[in-house]
């Protein structure tokens, strides 16, 4: 370790001279460790450790380092208000799903989460139960009959549910340059029995945006850019852990190779056909597609307890001496 010097303030930092492959990491961590924010210090320390180890392990070449910088610049340049290439990068690297799984763990009965994706908007109309959220004449109509319950099976009324899917061409409304109003999306509220129901389209598989740096990366990696057919759902109510998920159609050609890793067995569904009685009850045509699903939410308290327990187990396995502050690990210096 290089000798100490005063940094103008009252914190000792290393003299940053003659740094080598072997001592640059602890010195970078030391200079980054002056904040009173223990979590920030911990995050930066682990980031620098992994980043430096990556360069040492791969003997990262200058050309490769520059290619990565150029790639990130490209991600920034193609991003705008409605397109975020960095989130897409996180999605195709599996990071988005990993972060969701860490932060929203579910007990066995709870509905599992999936990736949010970039196509949720805040302008979807709140529609009454039974309403139709699409005006696409080409798609195959689908009735969805759903419930939202707690882990003990009690209905949860008053849950706000955002629902969105593509049109029959595999595009979200925001991907159409001439979009003048929201389409294939709505917000519903569960009724006193925890039920919500709506009319939409049988979902279709579609490619994620692949005309930018992330698309090029997938190509280099010989990966495809497709997502299996799905409908997105986001559930919110005070006191309940917000659930972002999606339902996927069984048998889709991309069921086991989703470009963004969002598919879970428990979220794969079989569609049925609407029979005469159901058609009459819900005012739809007999024979259209029928989606049925019972969603299960967990309380914020249940989720936080589970998250803490899983964090403690994971940290123990890693042999790290950490404590949880606000449900997040920081070094345990006591
Ligand atoms: C989506 O399902 O809408 C999506 C998710 C991740 C990346 C791109 C699209
Ligand atoms: Fe999607």
Coordinates of C-alpha atoms and ligand atoms in Angstrom, one line a residue:
X1 CA 0.0 0.0 0.0
X2 CA 1.4 3.5 -0.9
X3 CA 2.1 5.8 2.1
X4 CA -0.6 8.1 3.5
X5 CA -1.2 11.8 2.8
X6 CA -3.9 14.3 3.9
X7 CA -6.4 15.1 1.2
X8 CA -7.2 18.7 2.3
X9 CA -10.0 17.4 4.6
X10 CA -9.6 15.3 7.6
X11 CA -9.6 11.9 5.8
X12 CA -6.5 9.9 5.2
X13 CA -6.1 8.7 1.7
X14 CA -3.3 6.8 0.0
X15 CA -0.6 8.6 -2.0
X16 CA -1.6 7.6 -5.5
X17 CA 1.8 7.1 -7.0
X18 CA 3.5 4.1 -8.7
X19 CA 0.3 2.1 -8.9
X20 CA 0.7 -1.4 -10.3
X21 CA -1.4 -4.3 -11.5
X22 CA -1.3 -5.6 -8.0
X23 CA -1.9 -2.6 -5.8
X24 CA -4.3 -0.4 -7.9
X25 CA -7.4 -2.1 -6.6
X26 CA -6.9 -1.5 -2.8
X27 CA -5.8 2.0 -3.5
X28 CA -8.8 2.8 -5.7
X29 CA -11.0 1.4 -3.0
X30 CA -9.3 3.5 -0.3
X31 CA -9.7 6.7 -2.2
X32 CA -13.4 5.9 -2.9
X33 CA -14.1 5.2 0.8
X34 CA -14.4 8.6 2.3
X35 CA -18.2 9.0 2.1
X36 CA -20.3 8.6 5.2
X37 CA -22.7 6.6 3.1
X38 CA -21.7 3.0 4.0
X39 CA -23.8 1.5 1.2
X40 CA -22.2 3.7 -1.5
X41 CA -18.8 2.8 -0.2
X42 CA -19.6 -0.9 -0.2
X43 CA -21.1 -0.8 -3.7
X44 CA -18.1 1.1 -5.1
X45 CA -15.7 -1.2 -3.4
X46 CA -17.3 -4.3 -4.9
X47 CA -17.7 -2.7 -8.3
X48 CA -14.0 -1.7 -8.5
X49 CA -12.9 -5.2 -7.2
X50 CA -14.9 -7.0 -9.9
X51 CA -14.0 -4.6 -12.6
X52 CA -10.3 -4.8 -11.9
X53 CA -10.4 -8.6 -11.5
X54 CA -12.2 -8.8 -14.9
X55 CA -9.4 -6.8 -16.6
X56 CA -6.7 -8.9 -14.8
X57 CA -8.4 -12.2 -15.5
X58 CA -9.0 -11.5 -19.2
X59 CA -5.8 -9.5 -19.7
X60 CA -8.2 -7.0 -21.3
X61 CA -6.6 -5.5 -24.4
X62 CA -6.6 -1.7 -25.1
X63 CA -8.6 -2.4 -28.3
X64 CA -11.2 -4.4 -26.3
X65 CA -11.4 -1.7 -23.7
X66 CA -12.0 0.9 -26.4
X67 CA -14.6 -1.3 -28.2
X68 CA -16.5 -1.5 -24.9
X69 CA -16.3 2.3 -24.4
X70 CA -17.5 2.8 -28.0
X71 CA -20.3 0.3 -27.4
X72 CA -21.5 2.3 -24.3
X73 CA -21.3 5.6 -26.2
X74 CA -23.5 4.0 -28.9
X75 CA -26.0 2.9 -26.3
X76 CA -26.2 6.5 -25.0
X77 CA -26.5 8.0 -28.5
X78 CA -29.4 5.8 -29.6
X79 CA -31.3 6.3 -26.3
X80 CA -34.1 8.9 -26.0
X81 CA -37.3 9.6 -24.0
X82 CA -38.9 6.4 -25.3
X83 CA -35.9 4.2 -25.9
X84 CA -33.3 3.2 -23.3
X85 CA -30.6 1.0 -24.8
X86 CA -28.9 0.6 -21.4
X87 CA -32.0 -1.1 -19.9
X88 CA -32.1 -3.3 -23.0
X89 CA -28.5 -4.1 -22.4
X90 CA -29.3 -5.0 -18.8
X91 CA -32.2 -7.1 -20.1
X92 CA -30.1 -9.2 -22.5
X93 CA -27.3 -9.7 -19.9
X94 CA -29.8 -11.2 -17.5
X95 CA -29.2 -8.4 -15.0
X96 CA -32.8 -7.0 -15.1
X97 CA -34.3 -10.4 -14.1
X98 CA -31.6 -11.0 -11.5
X99 CA -32.3 -7.7 -9.8
X100 CA -36.1 -8.3 -9.8
X101 CA -35.6 -11.8 -8.4
X102 CA -33.4 -10.4 -5.6
X103 CA -35.7 -7.6 -4.7
X104 CA -39.1 -9.2 -5.1
X105 CA -38.6 -12.8 -3.9
X106 CA -41.8 -14.8 -3.7
X107 CA -43.0 -17.6 -1.3
X108 CA -44.1 -20.8 -3.1
X109 CA -47.7 -19.6 -3.5
X110 CA -46.8 -16.1 -4.8
X111 CA -47.0 -15.2 -8.5
X112 CA -43.4 -14.9 -9.8
X113 CA -42.1 -11.7 -11.4
X114 CA -40.8 -11.1 -14.9
X115 CA -39.0 -8.4 -16.8
X116 CA -40.7 -5.0 -17.1
X117 CA -39.3 -4.1 -20.5
X118 CA -39.3 -0.6 -22.0
X119 CA -42.9 -0.5 -23.2
X120 CA -44.9 0.3 -20.1
X121 CA -46.4 3.8 -20.3
X122 CA -48.2 6.1 -17.8
X123 CA -50.9 7.2 -20.1
X124 CA -53.0 4.0 -20.4
X125 CA -56.7 4.6 -19.8
X126 CA -58.4 3.2 -16.7
X127 CA -61.1 1.0 -18.1
X128 CA -64.0 -0.7 -16.4
X129 CA -63.9 -4.5 -16.0
X130 CA -64.9 -6.3 -19.2
X131 CA -63.7 -3.5 -21.5
X132 CA -61.7 -4.1 -24.6
X133 CA -58.2 -2.6 -24.7
X134 CA -57.5 -3.0 -28.4
X135 CA -58.9 -1.6 -31.7
X136 CA -56.7 -3.9 -33.9
X137 CA -59.0 -5.6 -36.4
X138 CA -56.3 -8.0 -37.5
X139 CA -55.6 -9.7 -34.2
X140 CA -57.2 -12.8 -32.7
X141 CA -59.6 -11.6 -29.9
X142 CA -59.0 -12.9 -26.4
X143 CA -61.1 -12.7 -23.2
X144 CA -59.0 -12.7 -20.0
X145 CA -60.7 -13.7 -16.7
X146 CA -58.3 -13.1 -13.8
X147 CA -58.3 -12.9 -10.0
X148 CA -55.9 -11.4 -7.5
X149 CA -55.6 -13.0 -4.1
X150 CA -53.3 -13.1 -1.1
X151 CA -51.2 -16.1 -0.2
X152 CA -54.1 -17.4 2.1
X153 CA -56.5 -17.4 -0.9
X154 CA -58.4 -14.2 0.2
X155 CA -59.4 -11.9 -2.7
X156 CA -57.7 -8.5 -2.8
X157 CA -60.1 -5.8 -4.0
X158 CA -58.9 -2.4 -5.2
X159 CA -55.7 -3.5 -6.8
X160 CA -54.6 -1.3 -9.7
X161 CA -53.5 -3.5 -12.6
X162 CA -51.6 -2.1 -15.6
X163 CA -51.9 -4.4 -18.6
X164 CA -50.1 -4.1 -21.9
X165 CA -49.3 -6.2 -25.0
X166 CA -48.4 -5.7 -28.6
X167 CA -50.8 -5.5 -31.5
X168 CA -51.1 -8.3 -34.0
X169 CA -48.0 -7.1 -35.9
X170 CA -45.8 -7.6 -32.8
X171 CA -45.4 -3.8 -32.1
X172 CA -46.3 -1.9 -29.0
X173 CA -48.4 1.3 -29.7
X174 CA -45.3 3.5 -28.8
X175 CA -43.4 1.8 -31.6
X176 CA -45.7 3.3 -34.2
X177 CA -44.5 6.8 -35.3
X178 CA -48.1 7.9 -35.8
X179 CA -49.4 6.9 -32.4
X180 CA -52.0 9.4 -31.3
X181 CA -53.6 7.5 -28.4
X182 CA -52.7 4.5 -26.2
X183 CA -53.7 1.1 -27.6
X184 CA -53.4 -2.5 -26.4
X185 CA -52.9 -1.2 -22.9
X186 CA -55.2 -0.3 -20.0
X187 CA -55.5 0.0 -16.2
X188 CA -58.1 -2.1 -14.4
X189 CA -59.0 -2.3 -10.7
X190 CA -59.9 -5.6 -9.1
X191 CA -63.5 -5.8 -7.8
X192 CA -64.7 -6.9 -4.3
X193 CA -64.1 -10.5 -5.2
X194 CA -60.6 -9.8 -6.4
X195 CA -61.7 -10.3 -10.0
X196 CA -60.7 -8.4 -13.1
X197 CA -61.5 -9.2 -16.7
X198 CA -60.8 -7.6 -20.1
X199 CA -60.7 -8.2 -23.8
X200 CA -57.4 -8.0 -25.6
X201 CA -55.6 -10.0 -28.3
X202 CA -54.0 -13.4 -28.3
X203 CA -50.4 -12.3 -27.9
X204 CA -47.8 -12.9 -30.6
X205 CA -44.0 -13.3 -30.4
X206 CA -41.9 -10.3 -31.4
X207 CA -38.3 -9.1 -31.7
X208 CA -36.9 -6.7 -29.1
X209 CA -35.4 -3.5 -30.6
X210 CA -32.3 -4.8 -32.5
X211 CA -31.3 -1.9 -34.7
X212 CA -28.8 -0.5 -32.2
X213 CA -25.7 -1.6 -30.3
X214 CA -27.5 -4.3 -28.3
X215 CA -28.9 -5.9 -31.5
X216 CA -25.3 -5.9 -32.9
X217 CA -24.1 -7.6 -29.7
X218 CA -26.8 -10.3 -30.0
X219 CA -25.7 -10.9 -33.6
X220 CA -22.1 -11.2 -32.6
X221 CA -23.1 -13.7 -29.9
X222 CA -25.2 -15.7 -32.4
X223 CA -28.3 -15.0 -30.3
X224 CA -31.7 -14.2 -31.6
X225 CA -33.7 -11.1 -30.6
X226 CA -37.1 -12.7 -30.0
X227 CA -39.5 -12.7 -27.0
X228 CA -42.1 -15.4 -26.8
X229 CA -45.8 -14.3 -27.0
X230 CA -46.8 -12.6 -23.7
X231 CA -49.1 -10.1 -22.0
X232 CA -47.6 -7.8 -19.3
X233 CA -49.2 -7.2 -15.9
X234 CA -48.2 -4.8 -13.1
X235 CA -50.1 -4.9 -9.8
X236 CA -50.0 -2.1 -7.2
X237 CA -51.8 -1.5 -3.9
X238 CA -50.5 0.1 -0.7
X239 CA -49.1 -2.5 1.7
X240 CA -48.5 -5.0 -1.0
X241 CA -45.3 -5.8 -2.8
X242 CA -45.6 -4.4 -6.3
X243 CA -45.7 -7.3 -8.8
X244 CA -44.4 -6.9 -12.4
X245 CA -45.0 -10.0 -14.4
X246 CA -46.2 -11.4 -17.7
X247 CA -48.0 -14.5 -18.9
X248 CA -46.4 -16.6 -21.7
X249 CA -48.1 -18.9 -24.2
X250 CA -47.1 -22.5 -24.0
X251 CA -45.6 -23.9 -27.2
X252 CA -44.2 -20.6 -28.4
X253 CA -41.1 -21.2 -30.5
X254 CA -39.1 -18.9 -28.2
X255 CA -40.5 -20.3 -24.9
X256 CA -37.1 -21.6 -23.8
X257 CA -34.9 -19.0 -25.4
X258 CA -36.4 -15.6 -24.5
X259 CA -33.9 -12.9 -25.5
X260 CA -34.4 -11.3 -22.1
X261 CA -34.8 -14.4 -19.8
X262 CA -38.3 -13.5 -18.6
X263 CA -40.0 -16.8 -18.9
X264 CA -40.8 -18.9 -15.8
X265 CA -42.6 -22.2 -15.8
X266 CA -45.3 -20.9 -13.4
X267 CA -46.0 -18.0 -15.9
X268 CA -46.6 -20.3 -18.9
X269 CA -50.3 -20.7 -19.7
X270 CA -52.5 -22.6 -22.1
X271 CA -55.3 -20.6 -23.8
X272 CA -58.7 -22.1 -24.0
X273 CA -61.8 -21.2 -26.1
X274 CA -64.8 -19.2 -24.8
X275 CA -67.8 -21.5 -24.5
X276 CA -71.4 -20.4 -25.1
X277 CA -72.3 -19.7 -21.5
X278 CA -69.1 -17.6 -20.9
X279 CA -69.7 -15.7 -24.1
X280 CA -73.2 -14.7 -23.0
X281 CA -72.0 -13.8 -19.5
X282 CA -69.2 -11.5 -20.7
X283 CA -70.8 -10.3 -23.9
X284 CA -68.1 -11.7 -26.2
X285 CA -68.2 -14.0 -29.2
X286 CA -68.3 -17.7 -28.5
X287 CA -65.1 -19.5 -29.6
X288 CA -62.6 -16.6 -29.1
X289 CA -59.5 -17.2 -27.1
X290 CA -59.8 -17.5 -23.3
X291 CA -57.0 -16.7 -20.8
X292 CA -57.6 -17.6 -17.2
X293 CA -55.1 -16.9 -14.4
X294 CA -55.2 -16.4 -10.6
X295 CA -52.5 -14.0 -9.5
X296 CA -51.2 -14.1 -5.9
X297 CA -49.7 -11.0 -4.2
X298 CA -47.5 -10.9 -1.1
X299 CA -47.6 -8.2 1.4
X300 CA -44.6 -5.8 1.7
X301 CA -43.9 -7.2 5.1
X302 CA -43.9 -10.8 3.9
X303 CA -41.6 -9.8 1.0
X304 CA -39.1 -7.8 3.2
X305 CA -38.8 -10.7 5.7
X306 CA -38.2 -13.2 2.9
X307 CA -35.7 -10.8 1.2
X308 CA -33.8 -10.4 4.5
X309 CA -33.7 -14.1 5.1
X310 CA -32.4 -14.9 1.6
X311 CA -29.8 -12.1 1.8
X312 CA -28.5 -13.4 5.1
X313 CA -28.3 -16.9 3.7
X314 CA -26.5 -15.7 0.5
X315 CA -24.0 -13.6 2.4
X316 CA -23.2 -16.5 4.8
X317 CA -22.6 -18.8 1.9
X318 CA -20.2 -16.2 0.4
X319 CA -18.4 -16.0 3.8
X320 CA -18.9 -12.2 4.0
X321 CA -19.1 -10.3 7.3
X322 CA -21.9 -8.0 6.5
X323 CA -25.0 -6.7 8.2
X324 CA -28.3 -5.6 6.7
X325 CA -29.2 -1.9 7.0
X326 CA -32.6 -1.0 5.4
X327 CA -32.6 -4.5 4.0
X328 CA -29.3 -4.0 2.1
X329 CA -25.9 -5.4 3.1
X330 CA -23.1 -3.1 4.3
X331 CA -19.8 -4.2 6.0
X332 CA -20.2 -5.1 9.7
X333 CA -17.5 -3.2 11.4
X334 CA -18.9 -3.6 14.9
Ligands
LIG1 C1 -41.0 -6.5 -23.5 O1 -41.5 -7.5 -23.2 O2 -41.8 -5.6 -23.7 C2 -39.5 -6.3 -23.5 C3 -38.7 -6.7 -22.5 C4 -37.4 -6.4 -22.5 C5 -36.8 -5.9 -23.6 C6 -37.6 -5.5 -24.7 C7 -39.0 -5.7 -24.7
LIG2 FE1 -43.4 -7.3 -24.0

